[in-house]
Tab-separated table of C-alpha atoms in Angstrom:
chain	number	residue	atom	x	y	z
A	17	UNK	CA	191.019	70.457	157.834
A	18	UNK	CA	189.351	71.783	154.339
A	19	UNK	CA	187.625	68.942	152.627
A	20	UNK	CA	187.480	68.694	148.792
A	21	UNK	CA	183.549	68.687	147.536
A	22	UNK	CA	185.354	65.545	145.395
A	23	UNK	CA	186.887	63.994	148.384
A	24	UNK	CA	184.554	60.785	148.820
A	25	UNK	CA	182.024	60.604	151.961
A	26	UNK	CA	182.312	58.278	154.597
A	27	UNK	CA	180.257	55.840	154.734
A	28	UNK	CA	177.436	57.281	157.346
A	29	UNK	CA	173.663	58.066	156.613
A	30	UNK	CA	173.929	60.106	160.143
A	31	UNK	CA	175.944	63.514	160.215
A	32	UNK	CA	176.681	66.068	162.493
A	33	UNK	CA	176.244	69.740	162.078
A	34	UNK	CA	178.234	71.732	164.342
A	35	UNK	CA	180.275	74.971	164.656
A	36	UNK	CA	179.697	78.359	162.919
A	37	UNK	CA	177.381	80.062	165.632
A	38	UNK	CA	175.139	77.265	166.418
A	39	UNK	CA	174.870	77.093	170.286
A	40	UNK	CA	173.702	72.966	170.182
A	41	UNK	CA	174.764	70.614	167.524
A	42	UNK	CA	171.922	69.581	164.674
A	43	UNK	CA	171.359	66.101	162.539
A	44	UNK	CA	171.506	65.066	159.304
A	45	UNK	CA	170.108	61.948	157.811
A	46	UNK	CA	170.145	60.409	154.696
A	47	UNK	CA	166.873	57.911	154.098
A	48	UNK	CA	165.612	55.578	151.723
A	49	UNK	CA	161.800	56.951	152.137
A	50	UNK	CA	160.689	53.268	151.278
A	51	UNK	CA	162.595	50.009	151.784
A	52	UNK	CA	161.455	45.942	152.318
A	53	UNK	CA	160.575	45.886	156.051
A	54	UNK	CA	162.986	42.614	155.587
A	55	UNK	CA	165.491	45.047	154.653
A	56	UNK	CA	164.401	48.046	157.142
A	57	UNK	CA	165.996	48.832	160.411
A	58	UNK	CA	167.255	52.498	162.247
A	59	UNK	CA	170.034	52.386	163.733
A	60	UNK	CA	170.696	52.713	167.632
A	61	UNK	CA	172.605	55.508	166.795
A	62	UNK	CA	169.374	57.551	164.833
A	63	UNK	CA	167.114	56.931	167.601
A	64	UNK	CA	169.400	58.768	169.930
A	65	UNK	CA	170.194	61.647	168.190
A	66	UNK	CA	166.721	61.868	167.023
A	67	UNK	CA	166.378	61.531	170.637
A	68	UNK	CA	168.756	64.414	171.540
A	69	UNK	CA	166.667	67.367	169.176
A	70	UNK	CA	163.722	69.140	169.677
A	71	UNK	CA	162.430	68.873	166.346
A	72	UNK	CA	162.167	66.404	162.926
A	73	UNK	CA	162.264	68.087	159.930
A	74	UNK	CA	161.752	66.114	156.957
A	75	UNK	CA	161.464	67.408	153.138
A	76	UNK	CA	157.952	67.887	153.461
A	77	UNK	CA	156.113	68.040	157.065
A	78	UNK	CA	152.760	64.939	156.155
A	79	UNK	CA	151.099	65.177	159.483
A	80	UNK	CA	150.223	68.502	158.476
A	81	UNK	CA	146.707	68.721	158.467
A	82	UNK	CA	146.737	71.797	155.809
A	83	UNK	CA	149.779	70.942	154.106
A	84	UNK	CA	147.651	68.202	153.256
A	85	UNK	CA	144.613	69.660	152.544
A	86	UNK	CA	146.846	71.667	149.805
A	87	UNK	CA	148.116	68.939	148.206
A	88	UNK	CA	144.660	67.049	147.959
A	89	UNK	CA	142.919	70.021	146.370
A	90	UNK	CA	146.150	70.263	143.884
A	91	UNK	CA	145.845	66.381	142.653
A	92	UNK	CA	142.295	67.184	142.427
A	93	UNK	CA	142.734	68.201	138.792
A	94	UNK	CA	140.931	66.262	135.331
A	95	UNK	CA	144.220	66.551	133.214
A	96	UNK	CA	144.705	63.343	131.310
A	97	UNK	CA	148.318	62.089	130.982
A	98	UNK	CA	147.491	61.460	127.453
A	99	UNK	CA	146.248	64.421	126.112
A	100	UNK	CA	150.164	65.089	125.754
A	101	UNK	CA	151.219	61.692	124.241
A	102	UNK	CA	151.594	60.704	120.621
A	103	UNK	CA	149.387	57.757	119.301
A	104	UNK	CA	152.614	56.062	119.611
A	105	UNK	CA	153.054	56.769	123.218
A	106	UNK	CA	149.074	56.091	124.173
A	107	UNK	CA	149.579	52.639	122.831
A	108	UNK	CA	152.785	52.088	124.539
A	109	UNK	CA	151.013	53.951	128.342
A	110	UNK	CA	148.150	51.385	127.759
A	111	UNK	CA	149.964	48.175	127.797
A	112	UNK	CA	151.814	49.017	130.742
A	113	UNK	CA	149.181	49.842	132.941
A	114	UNK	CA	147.156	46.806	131.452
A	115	UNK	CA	150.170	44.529	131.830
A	116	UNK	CA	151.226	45.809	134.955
A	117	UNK	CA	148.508	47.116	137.246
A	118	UNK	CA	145.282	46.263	138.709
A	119	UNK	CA	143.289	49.507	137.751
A	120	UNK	CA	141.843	50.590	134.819
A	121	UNK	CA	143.877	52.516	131.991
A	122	UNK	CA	140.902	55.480	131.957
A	123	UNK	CA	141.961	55.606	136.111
A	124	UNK	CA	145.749	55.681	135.202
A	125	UNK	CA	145.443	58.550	133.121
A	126	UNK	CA	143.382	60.814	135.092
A	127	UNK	CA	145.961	60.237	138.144
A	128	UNK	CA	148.335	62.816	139.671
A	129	UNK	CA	151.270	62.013	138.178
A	130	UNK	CA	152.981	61.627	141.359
A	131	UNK	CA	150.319	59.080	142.731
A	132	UNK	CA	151.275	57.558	139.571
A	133	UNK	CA	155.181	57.188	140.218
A	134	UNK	CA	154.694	56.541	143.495
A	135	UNK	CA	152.959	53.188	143.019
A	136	UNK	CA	155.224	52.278	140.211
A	137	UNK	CA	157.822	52.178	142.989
A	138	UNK	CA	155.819	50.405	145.650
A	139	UNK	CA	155.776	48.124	142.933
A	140	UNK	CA	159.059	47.757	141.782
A	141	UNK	CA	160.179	47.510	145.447
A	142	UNK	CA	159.006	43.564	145.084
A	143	UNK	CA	157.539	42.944	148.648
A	144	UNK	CA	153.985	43.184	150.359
A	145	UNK	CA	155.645	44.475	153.700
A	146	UNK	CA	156.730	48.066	152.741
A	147	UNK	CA	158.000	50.237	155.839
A	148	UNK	CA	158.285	54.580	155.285
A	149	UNK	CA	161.165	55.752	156.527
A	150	UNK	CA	159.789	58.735	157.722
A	151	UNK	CA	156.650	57.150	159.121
A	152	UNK	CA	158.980	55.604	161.800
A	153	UNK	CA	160.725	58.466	162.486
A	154	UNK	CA	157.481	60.194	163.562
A	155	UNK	CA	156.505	57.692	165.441
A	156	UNK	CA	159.749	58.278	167.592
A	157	UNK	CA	159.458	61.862	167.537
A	158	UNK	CA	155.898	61.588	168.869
A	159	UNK	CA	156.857	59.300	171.370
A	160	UNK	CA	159.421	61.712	172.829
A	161	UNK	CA	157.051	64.365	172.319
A	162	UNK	CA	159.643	66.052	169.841
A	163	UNK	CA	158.335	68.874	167.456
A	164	UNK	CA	157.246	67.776	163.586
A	165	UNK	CA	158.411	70.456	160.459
A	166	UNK	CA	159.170	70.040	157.284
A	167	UNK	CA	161.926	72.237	154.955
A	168	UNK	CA	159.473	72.631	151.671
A	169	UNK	CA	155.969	73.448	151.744
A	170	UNK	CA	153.223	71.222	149.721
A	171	UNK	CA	153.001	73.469	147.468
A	172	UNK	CA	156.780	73.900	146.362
A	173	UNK	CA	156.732	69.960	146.479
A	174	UNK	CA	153.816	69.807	143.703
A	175	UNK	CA	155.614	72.737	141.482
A	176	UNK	CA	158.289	70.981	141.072
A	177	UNK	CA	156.667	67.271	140.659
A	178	UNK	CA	154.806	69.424	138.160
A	179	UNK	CA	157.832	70.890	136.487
A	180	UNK	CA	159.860	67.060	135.913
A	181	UNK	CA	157.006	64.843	135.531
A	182	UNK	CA	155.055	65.507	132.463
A	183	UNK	CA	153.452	63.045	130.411
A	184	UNK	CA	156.562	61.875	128.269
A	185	UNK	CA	158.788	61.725	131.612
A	186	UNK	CA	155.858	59.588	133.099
A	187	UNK	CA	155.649	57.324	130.207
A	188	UNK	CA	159.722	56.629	130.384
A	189	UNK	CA	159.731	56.167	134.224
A	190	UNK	CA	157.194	53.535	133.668
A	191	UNK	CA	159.066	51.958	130.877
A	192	UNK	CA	162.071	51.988	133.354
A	193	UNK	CA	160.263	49.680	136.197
A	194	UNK	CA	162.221	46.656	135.215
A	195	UNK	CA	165.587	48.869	135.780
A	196	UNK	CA	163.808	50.116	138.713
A	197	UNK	CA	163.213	46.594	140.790
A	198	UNK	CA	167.269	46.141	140.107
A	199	UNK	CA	167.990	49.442	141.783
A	200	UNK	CA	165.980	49.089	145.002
A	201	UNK	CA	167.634	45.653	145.685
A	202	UNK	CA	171.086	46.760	144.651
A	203	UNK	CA	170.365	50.291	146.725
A	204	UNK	CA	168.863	48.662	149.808
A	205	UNK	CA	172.056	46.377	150.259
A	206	UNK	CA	174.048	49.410	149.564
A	207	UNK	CA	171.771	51.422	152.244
A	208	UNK	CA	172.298	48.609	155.321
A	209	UNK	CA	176.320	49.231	154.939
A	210	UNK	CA	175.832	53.083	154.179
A	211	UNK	CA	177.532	53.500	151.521
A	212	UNK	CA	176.541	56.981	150.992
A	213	UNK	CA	178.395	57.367	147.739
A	214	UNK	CA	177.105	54.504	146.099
A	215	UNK	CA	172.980	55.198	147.346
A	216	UNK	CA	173.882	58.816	145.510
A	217	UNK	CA	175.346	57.313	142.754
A	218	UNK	CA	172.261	56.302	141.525
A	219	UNK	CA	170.794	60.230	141.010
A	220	UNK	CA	173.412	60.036	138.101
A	221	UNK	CA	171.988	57.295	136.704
A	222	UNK	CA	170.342	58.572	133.264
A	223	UNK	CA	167.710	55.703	133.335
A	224	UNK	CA	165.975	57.741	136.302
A	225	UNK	CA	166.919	60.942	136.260
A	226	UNK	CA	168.149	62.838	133.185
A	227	UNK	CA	170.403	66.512	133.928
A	228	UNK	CA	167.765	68.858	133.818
A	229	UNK	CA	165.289	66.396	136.197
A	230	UNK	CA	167.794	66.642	138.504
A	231	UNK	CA	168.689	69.752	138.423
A	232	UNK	CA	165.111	70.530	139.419
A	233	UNK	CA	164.393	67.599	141.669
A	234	UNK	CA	167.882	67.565	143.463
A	235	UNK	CA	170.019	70.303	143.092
A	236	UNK	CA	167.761	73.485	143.371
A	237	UNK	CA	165.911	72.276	146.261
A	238	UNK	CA	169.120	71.134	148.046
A	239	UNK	CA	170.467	74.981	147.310
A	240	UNK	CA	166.906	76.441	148.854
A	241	UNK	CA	167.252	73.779	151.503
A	242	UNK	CA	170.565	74.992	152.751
A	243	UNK	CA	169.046	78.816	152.688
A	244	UNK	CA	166.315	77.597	155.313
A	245	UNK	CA	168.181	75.008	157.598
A	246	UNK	CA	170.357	77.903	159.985
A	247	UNK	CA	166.841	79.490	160.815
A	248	UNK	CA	165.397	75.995	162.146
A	249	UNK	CA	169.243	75.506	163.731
A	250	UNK	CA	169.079	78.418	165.758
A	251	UNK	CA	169.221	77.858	169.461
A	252	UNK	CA	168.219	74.405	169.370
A	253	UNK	CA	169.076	71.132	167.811
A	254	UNK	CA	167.362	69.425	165.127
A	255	UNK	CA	167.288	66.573	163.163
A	256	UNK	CA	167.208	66.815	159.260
A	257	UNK	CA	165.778	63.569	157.318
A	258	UNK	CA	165.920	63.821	153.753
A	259	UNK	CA	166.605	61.333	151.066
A	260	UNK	CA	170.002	59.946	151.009
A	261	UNK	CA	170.767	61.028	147.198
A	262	UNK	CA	170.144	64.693	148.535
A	263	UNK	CA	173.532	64.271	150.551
A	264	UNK	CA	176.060	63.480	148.288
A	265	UNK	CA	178.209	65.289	145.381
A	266	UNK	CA	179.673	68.968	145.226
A	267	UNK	CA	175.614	70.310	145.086
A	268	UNK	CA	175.016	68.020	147.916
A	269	UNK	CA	173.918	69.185	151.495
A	270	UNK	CA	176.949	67.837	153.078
A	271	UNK	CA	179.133	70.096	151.061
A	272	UNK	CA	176.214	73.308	151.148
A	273	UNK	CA	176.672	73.561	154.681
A	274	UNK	CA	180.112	73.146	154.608
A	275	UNK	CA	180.860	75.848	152.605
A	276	UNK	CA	178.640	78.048	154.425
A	277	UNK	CA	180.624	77.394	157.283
A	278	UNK	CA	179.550	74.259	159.684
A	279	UNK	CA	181.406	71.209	160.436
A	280	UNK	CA	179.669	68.343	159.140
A	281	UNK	CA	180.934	65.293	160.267
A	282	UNK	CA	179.756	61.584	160.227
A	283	UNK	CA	178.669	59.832	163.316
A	284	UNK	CA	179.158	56.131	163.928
A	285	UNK	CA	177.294	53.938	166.782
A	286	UNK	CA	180.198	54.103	169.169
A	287	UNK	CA	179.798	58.085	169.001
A	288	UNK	CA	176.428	58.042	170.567
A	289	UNK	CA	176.238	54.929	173.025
């Protein structure tokens, strides 16, 4: 049966690629990269098709010791956040990392914007006990002795940080961390019942993510994504875990591979036991 790109998801964070000329059956998964560990579980029916690959691909591969190395010589930079803001904007940049962090506002500023974001979010996440996604998948794989890849390179990941957040995008995410602590609760409950939809629902939410930051940050590496996922397919089964917001809408990966010709179907626990 032909499903319409506007036809809503079920509600699964696990999928099943099949058909075309794959030989064994692949994974997708939508995660939440960082959730409460309160809040954080895998599901049964994860482990086991993690269980059933031979390899975890995940947007970017961080137990690789030069993909690392990469991105710790590219943060290494001196460029100040505020060389690009107004006197206005300096002001406003000041008393939010005064008011709202325990490092100095001369630290802030020569951050890599990413580190940057990235702790705004562990702190608008509300909890002391964070869990990674992705760090627990790992562990799995390793323990099953399962091969470790990722889909982009470090070095595509910091072009395209590069090419959203600039100093006036940083500033407004920052000014946005009281919006953000409402999304990760209202996202996390919507995670635990996997309501796909809803979780990508929230990359159309012009608070975080204006058109053209998506466009960048979503859609053009779900479309070079979809270009690199039948190499890794072939012969063997894998499992794909991206964010969750990657899956969903007619640009999603659900509907990429579809239209290139897989089945893509969601998988509940009973499925897999």
């Amino acid at each position: 049966m032909k499903r319409n790109s506007k036809s809503p998801l079920a509600n699964s964070l696990l999928w099943k690629i099949s058909g075309k000329n794959l030989t064994h059956a692949s994974y997708l998964y939508g995660t939440m990269h960082m959730m409460c560990a309160a809040d954080f579980e895998i599901k049964n029916k994860v482990k086991t098709a993690l269980e059933k690959c031979e390899e975890l691909v995940m947007e970017f591969d961080f137990t690789n010791e030069d993909e690392i190395a990469i991105l710790e010589e590219m943060n290494s930079g001196t460029i100040r956040i505020t060389d690009h803001l107004n006197a206005k904007e300096k002001k406003e940049f000041e008393k939010i990392i005064t008011g709202n962090f325990d490092f100095s506002v001369d630290y802030a500023d020569t951050m890599p914007p990413m580190v940057l974001i990235n702790i705004m979010l562990l702190k608008a996440i509300d909890c002391d006990d964070i869990k990674l996604f992705e760090t627990e998948l790992i562990a799995i794989a390793r323990q099953k002795n399962i091969k470790l890849g990722g889909v982009e390179s470090a070095t595509e990941q910091m072009e395209i940080a590069a090419k959203v957040f600039d100093s006036k995008e940083i500033l407004r995410q920052l000014k946005s961390a009281d919006d953000f602590k409402d999304m990760f609760k209202e996202m996390a409950y919507s995670y635990k019942r996997e309501e796909l939809e809803k979780i990508g629902s929230y990359i159309n939410d012009e608070r975080f993510l204006n058109q053209d930051s998506k466009e960048t940050i979503v859609m053009e590496r779900n479309r070079n994504w979809i270009k690199r996922m039948p190499a890794f397919m072939k012969g063997r089964s894998v499992f794909f875990a991206v964010g969750a917001g990657h899956l969903t809408g007619s640009e999603g990966v659900i509907h990429l591979l579809r239209k290139k010709g897989y089945a893509v179907n969601p998988v509940f626990d009973r499925k897999l036991k």
